[in-house]
């Protein structure tokens, strides 16, 4: 499930798609994975202007295939 966040262009912040904790966008880069301080969920930066976050995809085992 990929939930887009709400954005606030004035402050450079976005809200966590899981718990609505404000996340500061200062110094973020597209593709960066960060941890929400509100729910400990892993989020991926998918856009910068405005800041957009989605739940980071789960990393799966490769098993050498």
PDB file of C-alpha atoms in Angstrom:
ATOM      1  CA  UNK A   1       0.000   0.000   0.000  1.00  0.00           C
ATOM      2  CA  UNK A   2       1.440   3.364  -0.961  1.00  0.00           C
ATOM      3  CA  UNK A   3      -0.197   6.262   0.820  1.00  0.00           C
ATOM      4  CA  UNK A   4       0.789   9.752  -0.258  1.00  0.00           C
ATOM      5  CA  UNK A   5       1.350  12.322   2.455  1.00  0.00           C
ATOM      6  CA  UNK A   6      -0.210  15.704   2.933  1.00  0.00           C
ATOM      7  CA  UNK A   7       2.180  18.554   2.267  1.00  0.00           C
ATOM      8  CA  UNK A   8       2.731  22.004   3.691  1.00  0.00           C
ATOM      9  CA  UNK A   9       4.592  24.121   1.138  1.00  0.00           C
ATOM     10  CA  UNK A  10       5.104  27.033   3.564  1.00  0.00           C
ATOM     11  CA  UNK A  11       7.103  25.051   6.124  1.00  0.00           C
ATOM     12  CA  UNK A  12       8.828  22.455   3.936  1.00  0.00           C
ATOM     13  CA  UNK A  13       7.187  19.709   5.949  1.00  0.00           C
ATOM     14  CA  UNK A  14       5.073  16.672   5.154  1.00  0.00           C
ATOM     15  CA  UNK A  15       2.960  14.510   7.409  1.00  0.00           C
ATOM     16  CA  UNK A  16       3.712  10.838   7.977  1.00  0.00           C
ATOM     17  CA  UNK A  17       1.177   8.790   5.979  1.00  0.00           C
ATOM     18  CA  UNK A  18       0.784   6.409   8.932  1.00  0.00           C
ATOM     19  CA  UNK A  19       0.532   8.623  12.036  1.00  0.00           C
ATOM     20  CA  UNK A  20       0.438  12.237  10.695  1.00  0.00           C
ATOM     21  CA  UNK A  21       3.627  13.227  12.568  1.00  0.00           C
ATOM     22  CA  UNK A  22       5.173  16.321  10.884  1.00  0.00           C
ATOM     23  CA  UNK A  23       8.444  15.477   9.069  1.00  0.00           C
ATOM     24  CA  UNK A  24      10.930  18.271   8.296  1.00  0.00           C
ATOM     25  CA  UNK A  25      12.028  18.418   4.673  1.00  0.00           C
ATOM     26  CA  UNK A  26      15.249  20.361   5.219  1.00  0.00           C
ATOM     27  CA  UNK A  27      18.233  18.607   3.627  1.00  0.00           C
ATOM     28  CA  UNK A  28      16.209  15.657   2.289  1.00  0.00           C
ATOM     29  CA  UNK A  29      17.080  13.982  -1.020  1.00  0.00           C
ATOM     30  CA  UNK A  30      14.794  12.026  -3.326  1.00  0.00           C
ATOM     31  CA  UNK A  31      15.028   8.289  -2.663  1.00  0.00           C
ATOM     32  CA  UNK A  32      16.166   8.791   0.947  1.00  0.00           C
ATOM     33  CA  UNK A  33      14.679   6.395   3.506  1.00  0.00           C
ATOM     34  CA  UNK A  34      14.004   7.860   6.947  1.00  0.00           C
ATOM     35  CA  UNK A  35      12.329   6.740  10.169  1.00  0.00           C
ATOM     36  CA  UNK A  36       9.289   8.582  11.521  1.00  0.00           C
ATOM     37  CA  UNK A  37       9.777   9.736  15.099  1.00  0.00           C
ATOM     38  CA  UNK A  38       6.076   9.279  15.812  1.00  0.00           C
ATOM     39  CA  UNK A  39       5.470   5.664  14.764  1.00  0.00           C
ATOM     40  CA  UNK A  40       8.982   4.340  13.887  1.00  0.00           C
ATOM     41  CA  UNK A  41       7.737   3.585  10.365  1.00  0.00           C
ATOM     42  CA  UNK A  42      10.209   3.675   7.480  1.00  0.00           C
ATOM     43  CA  UNK A  43       9.366   6.347   4.908  1.00  0.00           C
ATOM     44  CA  UNK A  44      10.833   7.086   1.477  1.00  0.00           C
ATOM     45  CA  UNK A  45      11.166  10.596   0.041  1.00  0.00           C
ATOM     46  CA  UNK A  46       9.410  10.415  -3.352  1.00  0.00           C
ATOM     47  CA  UNK A  47       9.231  14.142  -4.113  1.00  0.00           C
ATOM     48  CA  UNK A  48      10.944  17.330  -2.993  1.00  0.00           C
ATOM     49  CA  UNK A  49       8.912  20.283  -4.222  1.00  0.00           C
ATOM     50  CA  UNK A  50       6.628  19.880  -2.373  1.00  0.00           C
ATOM     51  CA  UNK A  51       7.986  17.244   0.018  1.00  0.00           C
ATOM     52  CA  UNK A  52       6.167  13.920  -0.530  1.00  0.00           C
ATOM     53  CA  UNK A  53       6.650  10.756   1.519  1.00  0.00           C
ATOM     54  CA  UNK A  54       5.415   7.190   1.072  1.00  0.00           C
ATOM     55  CA  UNK A  55       5.802   4.084   3.177  1.00  0.00           C
ATOM     56  CA  UNK A  56       9.150   2.514   2.235  1.00  0.00           C
ATOM     57  CA  UNK A  57       8.847  -0.835   0.433  1.00  0.00           C
ATOM     58  CA  UNK A  58       9.755  -3.931   2.428  1.00  0.00           C
ATOM     59  CA  UNK A  59      13.168  -5.382   1.577  1.00  0.00           C
ATOM     60  CA  UNK A  60      12.830  -9.046   0.607  1.00  0.00           C
ATOM     61  CA  UNK A  61      15.402 -11.829   0.796  1.00  0.00           C
ATOM     62  CA  UNK A  62      17.105 -12.643  -2.518  1.00  0.00           C
ATOM     63  CA  UNK A  63      18.210 -16.190  -1.610  1.00  0.00           C
ATOM     64  CA  UNK A  64      20.801 -16.033  -4.409  1.00  0.00           C
ATOM     65  CA  UNK A  65      18.306 -16.454  -7.241  1.00  0.00           C
TER      66      UNK A  65
END
